[in-house]
Structures are given as C-alpha cells and as structure tokens.
Short mmCIF file of C-alpha atoms in Angstrom, two decimals:
data_model
loop_
_atom_site.label_atom_id
_atom_site.label_comp_id
_atom_site.label_asym_id
_atom_site.label_seq_id
_atom_site.Cartn_x
_atom_site.Cartn_y
_atom_site.Cartn_z
CA UNK A 1 39.42 -114.98 70.63
CA UNK A 2 38.18 -115.74 67.09
CA UNK A 3 40.82 -116.39 64.47
CA UNK A 4 41.63 -113.73 61.89
CA UNK A 5 44.70 -114.47 59.79
CA UNK A 6 45.12 -110.90 58.58
CA UNK A 7 45.00 -109.62 62.15
CA UNK A 8 47.62 -112.16 63.19
CA UNK A 9 49.96 -111.14 60.37
CA UNK A 10 49.58 -107.49 61.33
CA UNK A 11 50.12 -108.29 65.01
CA UNK A 12 53.28 -110.27 64.26
CA UNK A 13 54.69 -107.31 62.33
CA UNK A 14 53.79 -104.95 65.18
CA UNK A 15 55.67 -107.14 67.64
CA UNK A 16 58.78 -107.13 65.44
CA UNK A 17 58.56 -103.34 65.23
CA UNK A 18 58.19 -103.14 69.01
CA UNK A 19 61.33 -105.25 69.52
CA UNK A 20 63.39 -103.21 67.07
CA UNK A 21 62.21 -99.91 68.54
CA UNK A 22 62.82 -100.97 72.16
CA UNK A 23 66.35 -102.08 71.35
CA UNK A 24 67.02 -98.59 69.98
CA UNK A 25 65.18 -96.56 72.63
CA UNK A 26 65.61 -98.44 75.90
CA UNK A 27 69.18 -98.40 77.17
CA UNK A 28 68.78 -101.39 79.51
CA UNK A 29 67.43 -103.57 76.70
CA UNK A 30 70.05 -102.31 74.25
CA UNK A 31 72.92 -103.18 76.60
CA UNK A 32 71.58 -106.60 77.58
CA UNK A 33 70.75 -107.75 74.05
CA UNK A 34 74.19 -106.64 72.92
CA UNK A 35 75.53 -108.64 75.86
CA UNK A 36 74.04 -111.83 74.39
CA UNK A 37 76.81 -111.71 71.81
CA UNK A 38 79.29 -112.39 74.63
CA UNK A 39 77.33 -115.25 76.20
CA UNK A 40 79.24 -118.54 76.13
CA UNK A 41 77.51 -121.77 75.10
CA UNK A 42 78.69 -125.36 74.86
CA UNK A 43 76.89 -128.62 74.11
CA UNK A 44 76.60 -131.93 75.92
CA UNK A 45 75.40 -134.99 74.02
CA UNK A 46 73.52 -137.96 75.45
CA UNK A 47 72.29 -141.32 74.19
CA UNK A 48 70.07 -141.15 71.14
CA UNK A 49 71.73 -137.94 69.97
CA UNK A 50 69.99 -135.78 72.57
CA UNK A 51 71.70 -132.40 72.88
CA UNK A 52 71.70 -130.17 75.95
CA UNK A 53 73.26 -126.75 75.56
CA UNK A 54 74.82 -125.05 78.57
CA UNK A 55 74.88 -121.28 78.61
CA UNK A 56 76.44 -118.82 81.05
CA UNK A 57 74.36 -115.65 81.20
CA UNK A 58 75.12 -113.43 84.25
CA UNK A 59 72.08 -111.19 83.76
CA UNK A 60 69.78 -114.15 84.43
CA UNK A 61 70.78 -114.27 88.11
CA UNK A 62 67.61 -112.30 88.85
CA UNK A 63 65.48 -115.14 87.55
CA UNK A 64 67.61 -118.15 88.50
CA UNK A 65 68.01 -117.08 92.13
CA UNK A 66 64.68 -115.30 92.54
CA UNK A 67 63.01 -115.67 95.94
CA UNK A 68 59.50 -116.89 95.26
CA UNK A 69 58.28 -117.60 98.79
CA UNK A 70 55.11 -115.76 99.88
CA UNK A 71 56.94 -113.38 102.21
CA UNK A 72 59.43 -112.27 99.55
CA UNK A 73 56.67 -111.85 96.96
CA UNK A 74 54.61 -109.66 99.29
CA UNK A 75 57.65 -107.52 100.14
CA UNK A 76 58.33 -106.34 96.57
CA UNK A 77 56.26 -104.44 94.01
CA UNK A 78 55.06 -106.58 91.11
CA UNK A 79 57.38 -105.90 88.20
CA UNK A 80 54.78 -107.09 85.67
CA UNK A 81 52.03 -104.68 86.68
CA UNK A 82 51.63 -101.75 84.30
CA UNK A 83 52.09 -99.14 87.03
CA UNK A 84 55.50 -100.57 87.96
CA UNK A 85 57.02 -100.94 84.50
CA UNK A 86 60.08 -98.82 83.66
CA UNK A 87 59.21 -95.56 81.92
CA UNK A 88 61.11 -96.67 78.82
CA UNK A 89 59.31 -100.00 78.54
CA UNK A 90 56.48 -99.99 76.03
CA UNK A 91 54.12 -102.76 75.04
CA UNK A 92 51.30 -103.67 72.69
CA UNK A 93 48.02 -105.35 73.55
CA UNK A 94 47.08 -108.88 72.58
CA UNK A 95 43.32 -109.12 72.75
CA UNK A 96 41.75 -107.63 75.85
CA UNK A 97 43.76 -109.56 78.42
CA UNK A 98 47.48 -109.48 77.60
CA UNK A 99 50.30 -107.08 76.93
CA UNK A 100 53.40 -107.99 74.92
CA UNK A 101 56.66 -106.60 76.32
CA UNK A 102 60.32 -106.94 75.39
CA UNK A 103 62.10 -108.88 78.14
CA UNK A 104 65.06 -106.70 79.24
CA UNK A 105 67.01 -109.71 80.60
CA UNK A 106 67.02 -111.99 77.56
CA UNK A 107 67.92 -115.59 76.93
CA UNK A 108 66.79 -115.55 73.30
CA UNK A 109 67.89 -112.99 70.67
CA UNK A 110 64.16 -112.10 70.49
CA UNK A 111 62.68 -112.54 73.96
CA UNK A 112 59.22 -111.41 75.04
CA UNK A 113 57.28 -111.35 78.31
CA UNK A 114 53.49 -111.44 77.93
CA UNK A 115 51.75 -110.59 81.22
CA UNK A 116 48.03 -110.55 81.89
CA UNK A 117 46.61 -107.04 82.18
CA UNK A 118 45.32 -107.89 85.66
CA UNK A 119 47.36 -108.85 88.71
CA UNK A 120 46.22 -112.46 88.93
CA UNK A 121 48.03 -115.62 90.02
CA UNK A 122 50.21 -117.76 87.75
CA UNK A 123 47.78 -120.57 86.97
CA UNK A 124 47.51 -122.21 83.53
CA UNK A 125 44.16 -124.01 83.97
CA UNK A 126 41.71 -122.50 81.49
CA UNK A 127 44.42 -120.48 79.70
CA UNK A 128 46.00 -123.00 77.35
CA UNK A 129 43.73 -121.62 74.64
CA UNK A 130 45.27 -118.17 75.16
CA UNK A 131 48.71 -119.75 74.81
CA UNK A 132 47.76 -121.44 71.55
CA UNK A 133 46.26 -118.21 70.19
CA UNK A 134 49.54 -116.44 70.95
CA UNK A 135 51.53 -119.19 69.23
CA UNK A 136 49.46 -118.87 66.05
CA UNK A 137 49.65 -115.06 66.15
CA UNK A 138 53.45 -115.22 66.61
CA UNK A 139 54.49 -118.03 64.27
CA UNK A 140 58.20 -117.17 64.50
CA UNK A 141 58.19 -117.68 68.28
CA UNK A 142 57.89 -120.47 70.82
CA UNK A 143 55.53 -119.48 73.66
CA UNK A 144 56.41 -120.85 77.08
CA UNK A 145 54.83 -121.13 80.50
CA UNK A 146 56.58 -121.68 83.82
CA UNK A 147 54.44 -122.83 86.72
CA UNK A 148 54.53 -120.99 90.08
CA UNK A 149 57.08 -123.48 91.44
CA UNK A 150 58.60 -124.39 88.09
CA UNK A 151 60.71 -121.38 87.21
CA UNK A 152 58.29 -118.46 87.29
CA UNK A 153 60.03 -115.50 88.94
CA UNK A 154 56.63 -113.73 89.23
CA UNK A 155 54.25 -116.42 90.51
CA UNK A 156 51.89 -113.69 91.68
CA UNK A 157 51.20 -112.29 88.19
CA UNK A 158 50.05 -114.49 85.32
CA UNK A 159 52.32 -114.34 82.29
CA UNK A 160 53.74 -116.20 79.35
CA UNK A 161 57.10 -115.68 77.70
CA UNK A 162 58.20 -116.15 74.10
CA UNK A 163 61.50 -116.70 72.31
CA UNK A 164 62.44 -116.99 68.66
CA UNK A 165 62.20 -120.42 67.06
CA UNK A 166 65.32 -122.43 66.32
CA UNK A 167 66.95 -121.79 69.70
CA UNK A 168 65.85 -124.88 71.63
CA UNK A 169 67.23 -128.33 70.72
CA UNK A 170 63.87 -129.97 71.42
CA UNK A 171 62.35 -128.26 68.36
CA UNK A 172 64.75 -130.05 66.01
CA UNK A 173 64.85 -133.32 67.97
CA UNK A 174 61.09 -133.76 68.00
CA UNK A 175 60.80 -133.08 64.28
CA UNK A 176 63.42 -135.79 63.68
CA UNK A 177 60.74 -138.24 64.81
CA UNK A 178 63.01 -140.64 66.69
CA UNK A 179 62.30 -142.41 70.02
CA UNK A 180 58.64 -141.43 70.13
CA UNK A 181 55.58 -143.41 71.17
CA UNK A 182 52.12 -142.44 69.96
CA UNK A 183 49.42 -142.71 72.64
CA UNK A 184 46.51 -141.00 70.86
CA UNK A 185 46.02 -140.46 67.13
CA UNK A 186 42.84 -138.88 65.78
CA UNK A 187 42.08 -136.78 62.74
CA UNK A 188 42.67 -133.61 64.76
CA UNK A 189 45.25 -134.58 67.37
CA UNK A 190 48.29 -136.74 68.02
CA UNK A 191 49.53 -137.24 71.57
CA UNK A 192 52.94 -138.82 71.96
CA UNK A 193 55.87 -139.21 74.33
CA UNK A 194 59.55 -138.51 73.74
CA UNK A 195 61.36 -141.53 75.10
CA UNK A 196 64.88 -141.86 76.58
CA UNK A 197 65.00 -138.07 76.74
CA UNK A 198 66.41 -137.15 80.19
CA UNK A 199 63.12 -135.52 81.16
CA UNK A 200 59.56 -136.82 80.90
CA UNK A 201 57.97 -135.20 77.84
CA UNK A 202 54.46 -135.29 76.38
CA UNK A 203 53.72 -133.71 73.00
CA UNK A 204 50.29 -132.69 71.75
CA UNK A 205 50.07 -131.90 68.03
CA UNK A 206 46.67 -130.61 67.07
CA UNK A 207 44.65 -128.68 64.54
CA UNK A 208 41.65 -128.37 66.86
CA UNK A 209 42.24 -126.09 69.85
CA UNK A 210 39.33 -127.49 71.86
CA UNK A 211 40.42 -131.12 71.50
CA UNK A 212 44.02 -130.20 72.31
CA UNK A 213 42.90 -128.46 75.50
CA UNK A 214 40.70 -131.42 76.49
CA UNK A 215 43.69 -133.76 76.41
CA UNK A 216 45.88 -131.25 78.19
CA UNK A 217 43.27 -131.02 80.94
CA UNK A 218 43.43 -134.81 81.37
CA UNK A 219 47.16 -134.48 81.99
CA UNK A 220 46.60 -131.54 84.33
CA UNK A 221 43.92 -133.36 86.33
CA UNK A 222 46.11 -136.44 86.72
CA UNK A 223 49.03 -134.36 88.02
CA UNK A 224 46.71 -132.47 90.33
CA UNK A 225 45.55 -135.77 91.78
CA UNK A 226 49.07 -136.93 92.66
CA UNK A 227 50.23 -133.51 93.90
CA UNK A 228 47.35 -132.38 96.15
CA UNK A 229 49.52 -130.02 98.21
CA UNK A 230 50.63 -127.87 95.28
CA UNK A 231 48.97 -124.59 94.34
CA UNK A 232 49.14 -125.92 90.77
CA UNK A 233 50.42 -129.26 89.40
CA UNK A 234 54.11 -128.88 88.68
CA UNK A 235 54.71 -128.48 84.95
CA UNK A 236 56.33 -126.45 82.22
CA UNK A 237 54.89 -125.92 78.73
CA UNK A 238 56.25 -124.93 75.32
CA UNK A 239 53.81 -124.11 72.53
CA UNK A 240 54.33 -123.18 68.89
CA UNK A 241 52.49 -123.07 65.58
CA UNK A 242 54.24 -125.42 63.12
CA UNK A 243 53.01 -126.38 59.65
CA UNK A 244 49.45 -125.25 60.37
CA UNK A 245 49.09 -127.11 63.63
CA UNK A 246 49.88 -126.54 67.27
CA UNK A 247 52.82 -128.25 68.89
CA UNK A 248 52.50 -128.32 72.69
CA UNK A 249 55.27 -129.81 74.83
CA UNK A 250 54.27 -130.60 78.42
CA UNK A 251 56.94 -131.40 81.01
CA UNK A 252 55.42 -132.89 84.20
CA UNK A 253 57.60 -132.37 87.27
CA UNK A 254 58.08 -133.46 90.86
CA UNK A 255 60.42 -130.78 92.26
CA UNK A 256 61.09 -127.07 91.96
CA UNK A 257 64.88 -127.02 92.25
CA UNK A 258 67.58 -129.71 92.55
CA UNK A 259 69.55 -130.18 95.75
CA UNK A 260 72.61 -128.56 94.12
CA UNK A 261 70.76 -125.23 94.14
CA UNK A 262 70.59 -125.26 97.95
CA UNK A 263 74.06 -126.72 98.54
CA UNK A 264 76.99 -124.67 99.77
CA UNK A 265 80.60 -124.39 98.65
CA UNK A 266 81.80 -126.45 95.71
CA UNK A 267 78.59 -128.48 95.59
CA UNK A 268 76.38 -125.48 94.82
CA UNK A 269 75.05 -124.95 91.30
CA UNK A 270 72.59 -122.07 90.84
CA UNK A 271 70.38 -123.79 88.30
CA UNK A 272 66.62 -123.49 88.66
CA UNK A 273 65.17 -125.45 85.73
CA UNK A 274 62.30 -123.86 83.81
CA UNK A 275 60.81 -124.26 80.32
CA UNK A 276 63.93 -123.19 78.46
CA UNK A 277 66.05 -125.68 80.41
CA UNK A 278 63.54 -128.46 79.72
CA UNK A 279 63.69 -127.42 76.08
CA UNK A 280 67.39 -128.23 76.11
CA UNK A 281 69.22 -125.03 77.07
CA UNK A 282 70.49 -124.88 80.67
CA UNK A 283 70.91 -121.29 81.80
CA UNK A 284 73.63 -120.71 84.40
CA UNK A 285 74.27 -117.19 85.73
CA UNK A 286 77.73 -118.01 87.14
CA UNK A 287 80.88 -119.07 85.31
CA UNK A 288 81.71 -121.66 87.95
CA UNK A 289 78.39 -123.41 87.40
CA UNK A 290 78.85 -123.33 83.63
CA UNK A 291 82.21 -125.04 84.08
CA UNK A 292 80.92 -127.69 86.50
CA UNK A 293 78.02 -129.04 84.47
CA UNK A 294 78.76 -132.36 82.79
CA UNK A 295 76.67 -135.28 81.55
CA UNK A 296 76.47 -136.96 84.95
CA UNK A 297 75.37 -133.81 86.79
CA UNK A 298 72.83 -132.85 84.11
CA UNK A 299 71.29 -136.35 84.22
CA UNK A 300 71.12 -136.12 88.00
CA UNK A 301 69.47 -132.68 87.96
CA UNK A 302 66.80 -133.72 85.49
CA UNK A 303 66.19 -136.95 87.43
CA UNK A 304 65.50 -134.87 90.54
CA UNK A 305 63.01 -132.46 88.98
CA UNK A 306 61.20 -134.47 86.29
CA UNK A 307 58.22 -136.70 87.10
CA UNK A 308 59.16 -140.04 88.69
CA UNK A 309 59.02 -143.28 86.70
CA UNK A 310 56.10 -144.73 88.66
CA UNK A 311 53.87 -141.67 88.25
CA UNK A 312 54.88 -141.35 84.59
CA UNK A 313 53.75 -144.92 83.92
CA UNK A 314 50.46 -144.19 85.69
CA UNK A 315 49.96 -141.10 83.53
CA UNK A 316 50.63 -143.07 80.34
CA UNK A 317 48.11 -145.72 81.40
CA UNK A 318 45.53 -143.01 82.16
CA UNK A 319 45.94 -141.40 78.76
CA UNK A 320 45.95 -144.72 76.92
CA UNK A 321 42.76 -145.78 78.69
CA UNK A 322 41.10 -142.47 77.85
CA UNK A 323 41.98 -142.91 74.17
CA UNK A 324 40.12 -146.24 74.11
CA UNK A 325 36.86 -144.82 75.40
#
C-alpha cells in the first residue's frame, strides 16, 4: 500500500467516528466499555523501575480461557468472518485486505480488532508491512499481533488488534532509554534489546519499512529454526508510529501458557499471556487470580513463557553477526 498522508489522516478520523458511533448504537459494546470504568488495576514494581500492571477484567474470560485446539476451532463458527459478525457490528475497510472493527470485549478504552477480509490462518510472515502501514495510519494506537499459540483466540483467522497509546508501561519505559543494548544502528534502523526486563524483548526502530521487515525476518527465521514443530515461531508483536518512525517490539517465546493455567485448586491462575501482557498489563478475568499475583509469581510466569537464556544469546549472536556483514 503506497503512503498517502492525507488518506491516513482521513482514515484515522473515520476510525474515531466508528468507535464513537458503535459505543452509542451497539448495546454490547456500550455496556462493556462502560464496564471498564469498574475494572480494578494495581501495579507491581521490579528492579530497574519496571512496572507491571495487574488488571481484573471478567469479560476477558472468553479470550483468556479460549480453547484453541484444532477440534474446538473446527466446532465453532469463525467470529471474525463477515458473515458471522453481530448485526450491530459495523466496520470500515483498510485497503483491500482488512476491516477495522470495534472490539466488544475491551482491554483498552479504545480497542479495535482488525481481521483480514479472507478466512486465512494467523501467520505474520509477509504481513509485518501491513502492520506497519496500520500503525502509521492510526498514530494514536498501538497495533498488536498475537501468534496462533501466543494468545490469539482466533488462530484460524488472520487479524491484528489495536489499543490507544499510553496504556502499556513498555511505551514509557522504552522511551526512558534505560537498560538497553544497541545491536544494529544504521541511518534507517536501530535494533536494540531491553535488558533486565522480565521478558526477552527486541525493539526495531525504523524509518524504512523494507529494512525493518528484513531484520524482523532474520529474527523470525532464527526462531523458526529452533522451533521446527510449531505452525509459526512463537512470538508477540507491538507496533506503533512514534516521532515519524516505526517502533516494533518483538517478544520471542518458548511456551503458550504457564503451568499455573493448567493447575487445579489454589494453584490455578487463568492467565494466558499475549501481547498486552508482554507490554506490561496482565489481564486476569477472575478476582482470585488478581489477588494472587505478586512479584514472585509474575517473574515465574514470564520465565516460563519467554525465550530461554541460551536461545536468546544465540539470537543476539546471530543478529550481531548479520550486522557486521
């Protein structure tokens, strides 16, 4: 999609109008966005000033506990296909491939779901450019992608989501510029890591979409090589347009859900980490889980699902070597 600033400004205004209209017209959305005012949030702080917010949001049980095995997926209609959308749900097109919808079960005060027009699998390879185009067209939003075993409740239908900026702690913490290591620095791109950050985090800042995608593909290919049994390398992505450049956070992973998710009794915590959680806001649908989470448990959960130290060091060496070619 070629860039047209005037078109992007108009599109951004159309999306805001869509959100405002849907919150007036669609009862389900109206009730659930009003319900956000009652959501409880508290903060946990870790070394280096890292903040993790914990939120209890009962309406998110559909996503947190979603069954995403093949049998369960085949047994239900796809809720992102146009023919299955609620009558009251309206959307607007983004290019020829995507539709922007208001998410009726929000985390953010402004929360969008952006499905592909076709029923096609949740696979990011070859679509990072679409994500970056969305981020530039919606400069007040963070666009996010959850892999098929990394929080996507519809792994059978390709989609992005978006939430208003300023909600995720990682936005502020990255801009603070602390505990970061630069791996690649060119005129059009900087690739760095966020260190001592609970979860392994790569950040691509770029003004050239092609170069940004080239480096992302190096990360993707490395993860694919160490996870040959996965339908897609395990990762989550956040993308935004900040000060006339893209900011792409990539979170490489090694597990879908922590053991606490599958536990029973007092040990169970229904937390299925996805992009928002990796961005620093843990979404719990049950009050008991909200109350249980503390620094020790949060560190343990991230340790279980983020990429292991050995593989992370291999990835850093791979990227560093590539930068010297």
